[in-house]
CSV table of C-alpha atoms and ligand atoms in Angstrom, one decimal:
chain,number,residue,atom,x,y,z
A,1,UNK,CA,19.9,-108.5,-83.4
A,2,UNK,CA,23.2,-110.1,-83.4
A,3,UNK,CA,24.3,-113.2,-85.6
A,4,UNK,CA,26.5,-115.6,-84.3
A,5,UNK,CA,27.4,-118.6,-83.0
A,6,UNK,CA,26.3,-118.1,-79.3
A,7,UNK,CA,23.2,-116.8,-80.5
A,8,UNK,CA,23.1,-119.7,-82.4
A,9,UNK,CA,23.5,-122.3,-79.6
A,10,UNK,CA,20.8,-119.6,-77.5
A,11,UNK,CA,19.1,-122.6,-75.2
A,12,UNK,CA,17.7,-119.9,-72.7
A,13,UNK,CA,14.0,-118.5,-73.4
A,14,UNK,CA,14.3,-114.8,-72.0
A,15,UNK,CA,12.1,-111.9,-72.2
A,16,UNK,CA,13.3,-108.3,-71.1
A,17,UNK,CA,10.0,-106.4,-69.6
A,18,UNK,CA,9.4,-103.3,-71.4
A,19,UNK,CA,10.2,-100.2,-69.8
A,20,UNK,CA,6.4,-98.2,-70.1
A,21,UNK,CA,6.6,-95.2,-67.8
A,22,UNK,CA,8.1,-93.4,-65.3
A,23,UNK,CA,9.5,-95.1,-62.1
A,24,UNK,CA,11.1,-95.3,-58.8
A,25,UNK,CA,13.4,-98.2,-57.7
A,26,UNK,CA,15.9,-98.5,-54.8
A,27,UNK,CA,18.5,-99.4,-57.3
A,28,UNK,CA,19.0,-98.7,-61.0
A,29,UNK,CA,21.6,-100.7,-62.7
A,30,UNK,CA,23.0,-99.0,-66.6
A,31,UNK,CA,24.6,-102.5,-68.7
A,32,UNK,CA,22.8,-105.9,-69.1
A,33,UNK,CA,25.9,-107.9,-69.4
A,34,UNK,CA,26.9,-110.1,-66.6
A,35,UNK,CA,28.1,-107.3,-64.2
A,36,UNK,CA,24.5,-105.9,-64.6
A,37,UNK,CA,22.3,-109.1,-64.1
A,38,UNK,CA,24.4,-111.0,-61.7
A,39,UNK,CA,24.1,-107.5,-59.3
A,40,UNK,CA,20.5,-107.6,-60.3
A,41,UNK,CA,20.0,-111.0,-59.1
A,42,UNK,CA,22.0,-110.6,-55.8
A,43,UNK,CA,20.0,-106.8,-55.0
A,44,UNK,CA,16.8,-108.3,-55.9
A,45,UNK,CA,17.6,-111.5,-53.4
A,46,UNK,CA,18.5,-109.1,-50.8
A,47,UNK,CA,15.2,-107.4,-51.6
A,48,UNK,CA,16.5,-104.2,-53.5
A,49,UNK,CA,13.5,-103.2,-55.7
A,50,UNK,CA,15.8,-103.1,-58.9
A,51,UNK,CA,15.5,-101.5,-62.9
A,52,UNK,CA,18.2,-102.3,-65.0
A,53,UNK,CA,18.4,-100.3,-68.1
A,54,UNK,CA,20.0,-102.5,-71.3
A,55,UNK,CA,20.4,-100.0,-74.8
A,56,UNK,CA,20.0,-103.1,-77.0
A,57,UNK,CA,19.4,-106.4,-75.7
A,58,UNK,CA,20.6,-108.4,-72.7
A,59,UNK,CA,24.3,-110.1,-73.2
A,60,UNK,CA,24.2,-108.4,-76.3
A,61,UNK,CA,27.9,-106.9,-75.4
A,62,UNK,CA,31.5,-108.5,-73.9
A,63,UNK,CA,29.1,-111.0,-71.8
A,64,UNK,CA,27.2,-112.9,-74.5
A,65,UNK,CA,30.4,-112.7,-77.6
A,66,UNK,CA,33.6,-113.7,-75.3
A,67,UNK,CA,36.0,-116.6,-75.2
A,68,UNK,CA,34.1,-118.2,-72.5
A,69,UNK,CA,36.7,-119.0,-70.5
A,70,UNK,CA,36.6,-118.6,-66.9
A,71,UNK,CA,39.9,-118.7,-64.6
A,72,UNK,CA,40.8,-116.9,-61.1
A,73,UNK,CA,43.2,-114.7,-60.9
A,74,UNK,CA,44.0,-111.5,-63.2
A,75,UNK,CA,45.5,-109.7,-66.2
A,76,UNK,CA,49.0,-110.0,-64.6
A,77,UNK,CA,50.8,-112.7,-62.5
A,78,UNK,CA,49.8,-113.8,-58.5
A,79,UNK,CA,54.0,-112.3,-58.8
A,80,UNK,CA,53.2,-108.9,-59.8
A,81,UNK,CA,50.0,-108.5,-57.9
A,82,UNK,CA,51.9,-109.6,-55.1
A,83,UNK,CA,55.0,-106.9,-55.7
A,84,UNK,CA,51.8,-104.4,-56.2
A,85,UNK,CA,49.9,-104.9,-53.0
A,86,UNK,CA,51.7,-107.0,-50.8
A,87,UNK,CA,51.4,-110.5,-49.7
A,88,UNK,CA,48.3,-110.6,-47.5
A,89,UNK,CA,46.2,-108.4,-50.3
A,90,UNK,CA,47.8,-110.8,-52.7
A,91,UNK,CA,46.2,-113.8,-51.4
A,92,UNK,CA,42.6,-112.0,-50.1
A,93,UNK,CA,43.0,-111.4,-54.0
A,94,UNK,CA,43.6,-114.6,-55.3
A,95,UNK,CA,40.9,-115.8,-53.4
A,96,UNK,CA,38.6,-113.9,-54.4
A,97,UNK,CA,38.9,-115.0,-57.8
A,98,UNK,CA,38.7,-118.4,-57.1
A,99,UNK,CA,35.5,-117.9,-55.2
A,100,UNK,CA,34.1,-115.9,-58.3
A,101,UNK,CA,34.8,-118.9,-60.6
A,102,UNK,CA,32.9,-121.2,-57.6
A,103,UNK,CA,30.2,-118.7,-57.6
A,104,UNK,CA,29.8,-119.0,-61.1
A,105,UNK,CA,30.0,-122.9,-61.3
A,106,UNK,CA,26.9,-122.3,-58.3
A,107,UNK,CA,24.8,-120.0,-59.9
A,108,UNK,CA,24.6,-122.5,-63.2
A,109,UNK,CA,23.9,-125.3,-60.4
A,110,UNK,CA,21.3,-123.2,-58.9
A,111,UNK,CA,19.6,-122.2,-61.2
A,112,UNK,CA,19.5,-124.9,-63.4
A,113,UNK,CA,21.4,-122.5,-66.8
A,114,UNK,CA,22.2,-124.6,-69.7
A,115,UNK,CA,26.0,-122.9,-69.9
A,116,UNK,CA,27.6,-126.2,-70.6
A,117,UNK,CA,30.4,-125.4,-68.0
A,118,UNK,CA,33.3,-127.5,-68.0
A,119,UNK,CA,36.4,-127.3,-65.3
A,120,UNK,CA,39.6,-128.2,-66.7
A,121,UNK,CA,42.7,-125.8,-68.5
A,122,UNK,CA,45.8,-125.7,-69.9
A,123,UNK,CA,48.2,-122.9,-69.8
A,124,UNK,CA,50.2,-123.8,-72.7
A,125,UNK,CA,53.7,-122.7,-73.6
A,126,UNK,CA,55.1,-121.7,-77.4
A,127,UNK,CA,58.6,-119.9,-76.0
A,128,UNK,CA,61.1,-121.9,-74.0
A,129,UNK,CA,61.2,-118.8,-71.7
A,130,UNK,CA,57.2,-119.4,-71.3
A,131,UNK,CA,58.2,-123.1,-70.3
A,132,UNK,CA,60.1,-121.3,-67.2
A,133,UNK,CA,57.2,-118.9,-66.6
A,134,UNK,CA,55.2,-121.9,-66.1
A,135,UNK,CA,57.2,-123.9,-63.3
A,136,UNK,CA,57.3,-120.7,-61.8
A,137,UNK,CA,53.3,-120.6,-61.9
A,138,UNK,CA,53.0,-124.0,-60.7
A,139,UNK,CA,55.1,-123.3,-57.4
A,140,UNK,CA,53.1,-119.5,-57.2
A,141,UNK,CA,49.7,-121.2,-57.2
A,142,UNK,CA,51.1,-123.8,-55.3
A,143,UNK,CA,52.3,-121.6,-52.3
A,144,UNK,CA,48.1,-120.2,-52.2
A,145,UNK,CA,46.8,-123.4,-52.0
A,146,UNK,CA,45.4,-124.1,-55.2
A,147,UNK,CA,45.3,-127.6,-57.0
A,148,UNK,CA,47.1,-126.9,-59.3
A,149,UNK,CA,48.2,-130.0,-62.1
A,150,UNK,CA,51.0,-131.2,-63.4
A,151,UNK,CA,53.5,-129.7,-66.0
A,152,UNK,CA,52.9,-131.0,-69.3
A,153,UNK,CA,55.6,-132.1,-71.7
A,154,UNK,CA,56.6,-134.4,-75.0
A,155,UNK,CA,54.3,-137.0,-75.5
A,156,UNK,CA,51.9,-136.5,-72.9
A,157,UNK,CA,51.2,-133.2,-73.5
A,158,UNK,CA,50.8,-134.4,-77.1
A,159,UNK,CA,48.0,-136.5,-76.1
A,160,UNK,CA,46.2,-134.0,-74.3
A,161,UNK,CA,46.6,-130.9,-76.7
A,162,UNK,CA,47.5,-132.5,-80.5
A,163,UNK,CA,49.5,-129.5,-81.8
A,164,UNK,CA,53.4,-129.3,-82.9
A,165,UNK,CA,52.7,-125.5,-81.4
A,166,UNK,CA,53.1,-126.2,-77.5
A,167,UNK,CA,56.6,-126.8,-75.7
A,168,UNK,CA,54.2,-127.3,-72.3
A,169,UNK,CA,51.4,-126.7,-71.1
A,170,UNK,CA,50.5,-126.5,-66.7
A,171,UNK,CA,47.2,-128.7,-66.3
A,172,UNK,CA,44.4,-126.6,-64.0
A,173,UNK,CA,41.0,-127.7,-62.7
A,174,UNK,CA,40.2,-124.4,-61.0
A,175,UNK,CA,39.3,-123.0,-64.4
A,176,UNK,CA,37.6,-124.2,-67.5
A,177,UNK,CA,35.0,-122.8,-70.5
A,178,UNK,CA,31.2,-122.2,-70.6
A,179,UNK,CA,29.2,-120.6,-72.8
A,180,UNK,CA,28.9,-117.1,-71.7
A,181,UNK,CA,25.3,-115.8,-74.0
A,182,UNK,CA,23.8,-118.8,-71.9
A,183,UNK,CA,24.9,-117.9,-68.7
A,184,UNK,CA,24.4,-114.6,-69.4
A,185,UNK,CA,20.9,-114.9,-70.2
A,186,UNK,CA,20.2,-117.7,-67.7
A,187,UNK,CA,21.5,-115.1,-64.6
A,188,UNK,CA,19.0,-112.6,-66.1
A,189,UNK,CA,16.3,-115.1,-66.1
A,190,UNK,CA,17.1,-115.4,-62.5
A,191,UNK,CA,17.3,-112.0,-61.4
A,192,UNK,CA,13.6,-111.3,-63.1
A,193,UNK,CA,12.0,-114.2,-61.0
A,194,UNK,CA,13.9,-112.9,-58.0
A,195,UNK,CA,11.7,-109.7,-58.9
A,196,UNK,CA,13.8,-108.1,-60.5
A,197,UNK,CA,12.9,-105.6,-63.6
A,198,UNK,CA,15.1,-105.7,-66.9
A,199,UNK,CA,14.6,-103.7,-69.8
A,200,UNK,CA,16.1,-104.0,-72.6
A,201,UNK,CA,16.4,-101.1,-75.9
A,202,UNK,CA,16.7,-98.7,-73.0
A,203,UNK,CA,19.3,-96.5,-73.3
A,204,UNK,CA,20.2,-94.0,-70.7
A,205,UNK,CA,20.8,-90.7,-72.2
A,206,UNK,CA,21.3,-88.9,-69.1
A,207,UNK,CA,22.5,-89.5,-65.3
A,208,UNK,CA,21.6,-86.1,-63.3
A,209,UNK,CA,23.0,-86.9,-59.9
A,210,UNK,CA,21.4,-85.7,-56.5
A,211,UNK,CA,20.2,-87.4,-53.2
A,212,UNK,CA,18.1,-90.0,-55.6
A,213,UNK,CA,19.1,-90.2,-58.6
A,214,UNK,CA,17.4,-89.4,-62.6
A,215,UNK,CA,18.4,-91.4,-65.1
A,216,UNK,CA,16.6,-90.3,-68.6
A,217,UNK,CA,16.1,-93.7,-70.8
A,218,UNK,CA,14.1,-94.8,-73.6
A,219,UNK,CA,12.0,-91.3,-73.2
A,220,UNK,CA,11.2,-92.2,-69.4
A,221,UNK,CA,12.5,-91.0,-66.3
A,222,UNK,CA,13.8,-93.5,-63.5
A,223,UNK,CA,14.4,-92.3,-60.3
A,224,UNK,CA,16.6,-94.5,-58.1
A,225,UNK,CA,18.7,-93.8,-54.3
A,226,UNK,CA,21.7,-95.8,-55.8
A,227,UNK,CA,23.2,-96.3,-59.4
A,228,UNK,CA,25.3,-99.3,-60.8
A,229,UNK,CA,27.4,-98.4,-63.7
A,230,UNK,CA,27.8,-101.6,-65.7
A,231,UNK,CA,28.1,-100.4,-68.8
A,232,UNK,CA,31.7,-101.3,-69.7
A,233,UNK,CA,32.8,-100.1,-73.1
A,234,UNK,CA,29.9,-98.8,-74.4
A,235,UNK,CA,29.5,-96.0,-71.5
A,236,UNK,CA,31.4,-93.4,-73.9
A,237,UNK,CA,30.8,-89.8,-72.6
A,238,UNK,CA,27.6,-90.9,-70.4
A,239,UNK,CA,29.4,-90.0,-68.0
A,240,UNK,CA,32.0,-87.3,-66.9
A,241,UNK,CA,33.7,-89.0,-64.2
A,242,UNK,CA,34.2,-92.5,-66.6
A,243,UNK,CA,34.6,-91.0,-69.9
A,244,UNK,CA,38.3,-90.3,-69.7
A,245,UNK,CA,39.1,-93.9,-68.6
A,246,UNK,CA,37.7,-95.9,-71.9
A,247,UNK,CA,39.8,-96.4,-74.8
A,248,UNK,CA,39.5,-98.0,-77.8
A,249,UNK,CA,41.2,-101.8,-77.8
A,250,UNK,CA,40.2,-104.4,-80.1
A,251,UNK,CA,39.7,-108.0,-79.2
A,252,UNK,CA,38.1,-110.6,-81.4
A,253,UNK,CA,37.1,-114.3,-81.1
A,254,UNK,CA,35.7,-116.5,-83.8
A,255,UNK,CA,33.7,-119.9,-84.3
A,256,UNK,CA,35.2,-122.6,-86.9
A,257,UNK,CA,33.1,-124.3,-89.3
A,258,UNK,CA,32.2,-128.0,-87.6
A,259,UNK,CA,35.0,-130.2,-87.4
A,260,UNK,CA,34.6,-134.2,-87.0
A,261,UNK,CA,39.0,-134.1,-85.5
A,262,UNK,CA,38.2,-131.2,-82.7
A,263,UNK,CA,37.5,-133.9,-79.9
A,264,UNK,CA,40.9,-135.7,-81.1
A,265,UNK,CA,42.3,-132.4,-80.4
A,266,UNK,CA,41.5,-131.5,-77.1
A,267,UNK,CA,40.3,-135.1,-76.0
A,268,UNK,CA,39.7,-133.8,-72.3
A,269,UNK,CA,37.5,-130.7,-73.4
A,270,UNK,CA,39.7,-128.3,-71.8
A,271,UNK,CA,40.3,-124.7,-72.2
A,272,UNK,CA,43.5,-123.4,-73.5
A,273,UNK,CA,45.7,-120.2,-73.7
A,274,UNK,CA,48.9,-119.0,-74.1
A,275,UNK,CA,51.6,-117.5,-72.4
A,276,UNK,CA,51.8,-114.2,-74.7
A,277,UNK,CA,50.4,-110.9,-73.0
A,278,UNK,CA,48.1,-110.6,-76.4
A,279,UNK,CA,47.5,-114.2,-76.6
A,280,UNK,CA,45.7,-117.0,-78.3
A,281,UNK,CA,43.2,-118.8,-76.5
A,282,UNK,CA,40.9,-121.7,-77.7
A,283,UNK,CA,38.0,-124.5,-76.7
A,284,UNK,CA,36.1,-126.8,-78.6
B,301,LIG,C1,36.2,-110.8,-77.8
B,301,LIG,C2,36.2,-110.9,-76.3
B,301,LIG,C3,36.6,-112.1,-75.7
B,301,LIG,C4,36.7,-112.2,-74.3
B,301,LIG,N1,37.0,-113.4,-73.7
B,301,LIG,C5,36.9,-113.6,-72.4
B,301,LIG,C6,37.0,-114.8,-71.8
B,301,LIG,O1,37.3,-115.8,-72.5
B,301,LIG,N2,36.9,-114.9,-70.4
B,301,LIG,C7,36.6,-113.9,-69.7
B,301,LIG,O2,36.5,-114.0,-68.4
B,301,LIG,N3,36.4,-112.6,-70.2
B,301,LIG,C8,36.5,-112.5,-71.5
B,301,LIG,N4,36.3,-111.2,-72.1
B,301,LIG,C9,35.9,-110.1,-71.2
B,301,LIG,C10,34.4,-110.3,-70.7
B,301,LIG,O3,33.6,-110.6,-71.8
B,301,LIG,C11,34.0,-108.9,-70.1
B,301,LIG,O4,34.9,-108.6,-69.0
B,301,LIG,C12,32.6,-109.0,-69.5
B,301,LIG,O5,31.7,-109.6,-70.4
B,301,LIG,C13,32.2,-107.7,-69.1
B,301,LIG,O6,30.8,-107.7,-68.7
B,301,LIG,P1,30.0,-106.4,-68.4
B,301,LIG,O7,28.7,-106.9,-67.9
B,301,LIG,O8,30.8,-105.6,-67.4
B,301,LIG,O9,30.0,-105.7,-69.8
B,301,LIG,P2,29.2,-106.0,-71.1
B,301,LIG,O10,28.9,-107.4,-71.3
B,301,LIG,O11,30.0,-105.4,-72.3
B,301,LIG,O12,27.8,-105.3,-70.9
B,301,LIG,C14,27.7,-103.9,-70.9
B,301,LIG,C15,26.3,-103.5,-71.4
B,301,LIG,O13,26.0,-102.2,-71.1
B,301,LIG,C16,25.2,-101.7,-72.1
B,301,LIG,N5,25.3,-100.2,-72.0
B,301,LIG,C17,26.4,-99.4,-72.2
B,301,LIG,N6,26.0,-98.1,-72.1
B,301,LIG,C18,24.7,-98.1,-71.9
B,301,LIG,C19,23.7,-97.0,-71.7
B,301,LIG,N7,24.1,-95.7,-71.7
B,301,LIG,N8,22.4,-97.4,-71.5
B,301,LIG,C20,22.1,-98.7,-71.4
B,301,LIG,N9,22.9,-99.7,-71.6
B,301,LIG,C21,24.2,-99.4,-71.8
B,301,LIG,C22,25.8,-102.2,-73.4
B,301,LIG,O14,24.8,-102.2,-74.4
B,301,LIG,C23,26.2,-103.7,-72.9
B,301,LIG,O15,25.2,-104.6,-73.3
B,301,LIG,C24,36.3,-111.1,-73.5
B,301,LIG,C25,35.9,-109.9,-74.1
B,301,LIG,C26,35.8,-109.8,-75.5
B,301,LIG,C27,35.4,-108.5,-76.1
């Protein structure tokens, strides 16, 4: 069992079913982060019969210890994507994003999660050549539609983000913060009432492929016509065909001890990050 903050703050009561036998299932899913549950949910709505196989517990990796933040877009600029795939991929892209970060806003709606979501972000600048970055960002997102804010500078960024670190920051109400190990679990919650089965300290050992599908876990077989590898990091050499895509790459997050000046700091409750490619990022 993990010990931290989000397990801390845990508001959601969840219990995994517990994998007792053999079985066969349309669908078997390997990861119970969010990939895993949220496909869990939307097979077992569509009326999948569905096993999802967690080795420890559910959102007990990336999905239930990140930042929480949730933006559109991706892990390089709406530019370069667009230099990548062109300018009609490019926007089919960008929305899609957008309508993942709606979807998720929905889904904690729907189903009632206790994720504490909050829209509202600002993409703050600590190099003059970020400043430029960003006024190229707001025209970018601009020319696909989205609302993005206003350019903040000088005093009035001051008031929004009380730190001497920040030359700017662009204001955004697409994105914002929740807190991901309730979501997580929340979405899982969901996916088991929609009939779907998740078990958790069931690790597949094995995959052997074939018209359906055995997957060795937790000393039972699982047959299944279609697999969902959601495993992320933690596949290591499960299998072949993945293996020799995962590398090691650290990333780390922390919790302060409670402050009484943190809503002084960020009086509008937004999430923040820099401009750097290994950046700092930050919500109360
Ligand atoms: C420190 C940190 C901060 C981050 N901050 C943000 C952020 O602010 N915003 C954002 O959008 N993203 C953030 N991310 C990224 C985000 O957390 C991940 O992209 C996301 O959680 C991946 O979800 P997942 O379900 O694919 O994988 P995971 O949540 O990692 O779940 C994979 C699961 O598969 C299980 N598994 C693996 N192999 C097996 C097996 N053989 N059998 C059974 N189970 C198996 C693992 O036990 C694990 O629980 C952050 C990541 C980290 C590490």
């Amino acid at each position: 069992m993990l010990n931290n903050y989000y397990h801390a703050t845990a508001k959601v009561a969840f219990e995994a079913d517990v994998l007792g036998g053999d079985q066969s299932v349309d669908v078997a899913i390997i990861g119970g982060g969010i990939t895993g549950v949220s496909a869990a949910l939307h097979l077992a709505e569509q009326g999948f019969s569905v096993a999802l196989l967690e080795a420890h517990e559910i959102g007990w990796g990336a999905s239930g210890r990140n930042g929480g933040q949730a933006l559109p877009g991706f892990g390089a600029s709406m530019h370069k994507i667009h230099q990548l795939v062109g300018a009609e991929a490019a926007r089919r892209l960008w929305d899609m994003s957008v309508e993942a970060v709606d979807l998720l806003h929905a889904q904690i709606a729907r189903f009632n999660i206790p994720a504490d979501p909050v829209r509202g972000y600002l993409h703050a600048a600590i190099k003059p050549r970020h400043v430029r970055d960003l006024k190229l960002e707001q025209e970018e997102l601009a020319s696909y539609g989205a609302p993005v804010g206003r350019l903040l500078e000088g005093a009035e960024l001051r008031a929004r983000l009380n730190s001497p670190r920040y030359l700017a920051a662009l204001e955004d109400n697409i994105s914002g913060h929740i807190h991901p190990y309730n979501y997580t679990l929340g979405l899982a919650k969901a996916a088991q009432t929609a009939g779907a089965r998740l078990y958790a300290r069931a690790k597949v050992s094995h995959v052997e492929p074939g018209a359906t599908l055995t997957l060795q876990a937790g000393g039972h077989e699982i047959r299944a016509k279609y697999l969902l590898v959601a495993g992320g990091a933690y596949l290591g050499g499960l299998l072949s065909g993945i293996a020799g895509y995962i590398m090691p790459v650290g990333t780390y997050i922390m919790a302060t001890e409670p402050r009484d000046d943190v809503a002084a700091l960020i009086p509008g409750n937004e999430a923040v990050a820099d401009l750097n490619f290994v950046l700092d990022y930050f919500r109360r």
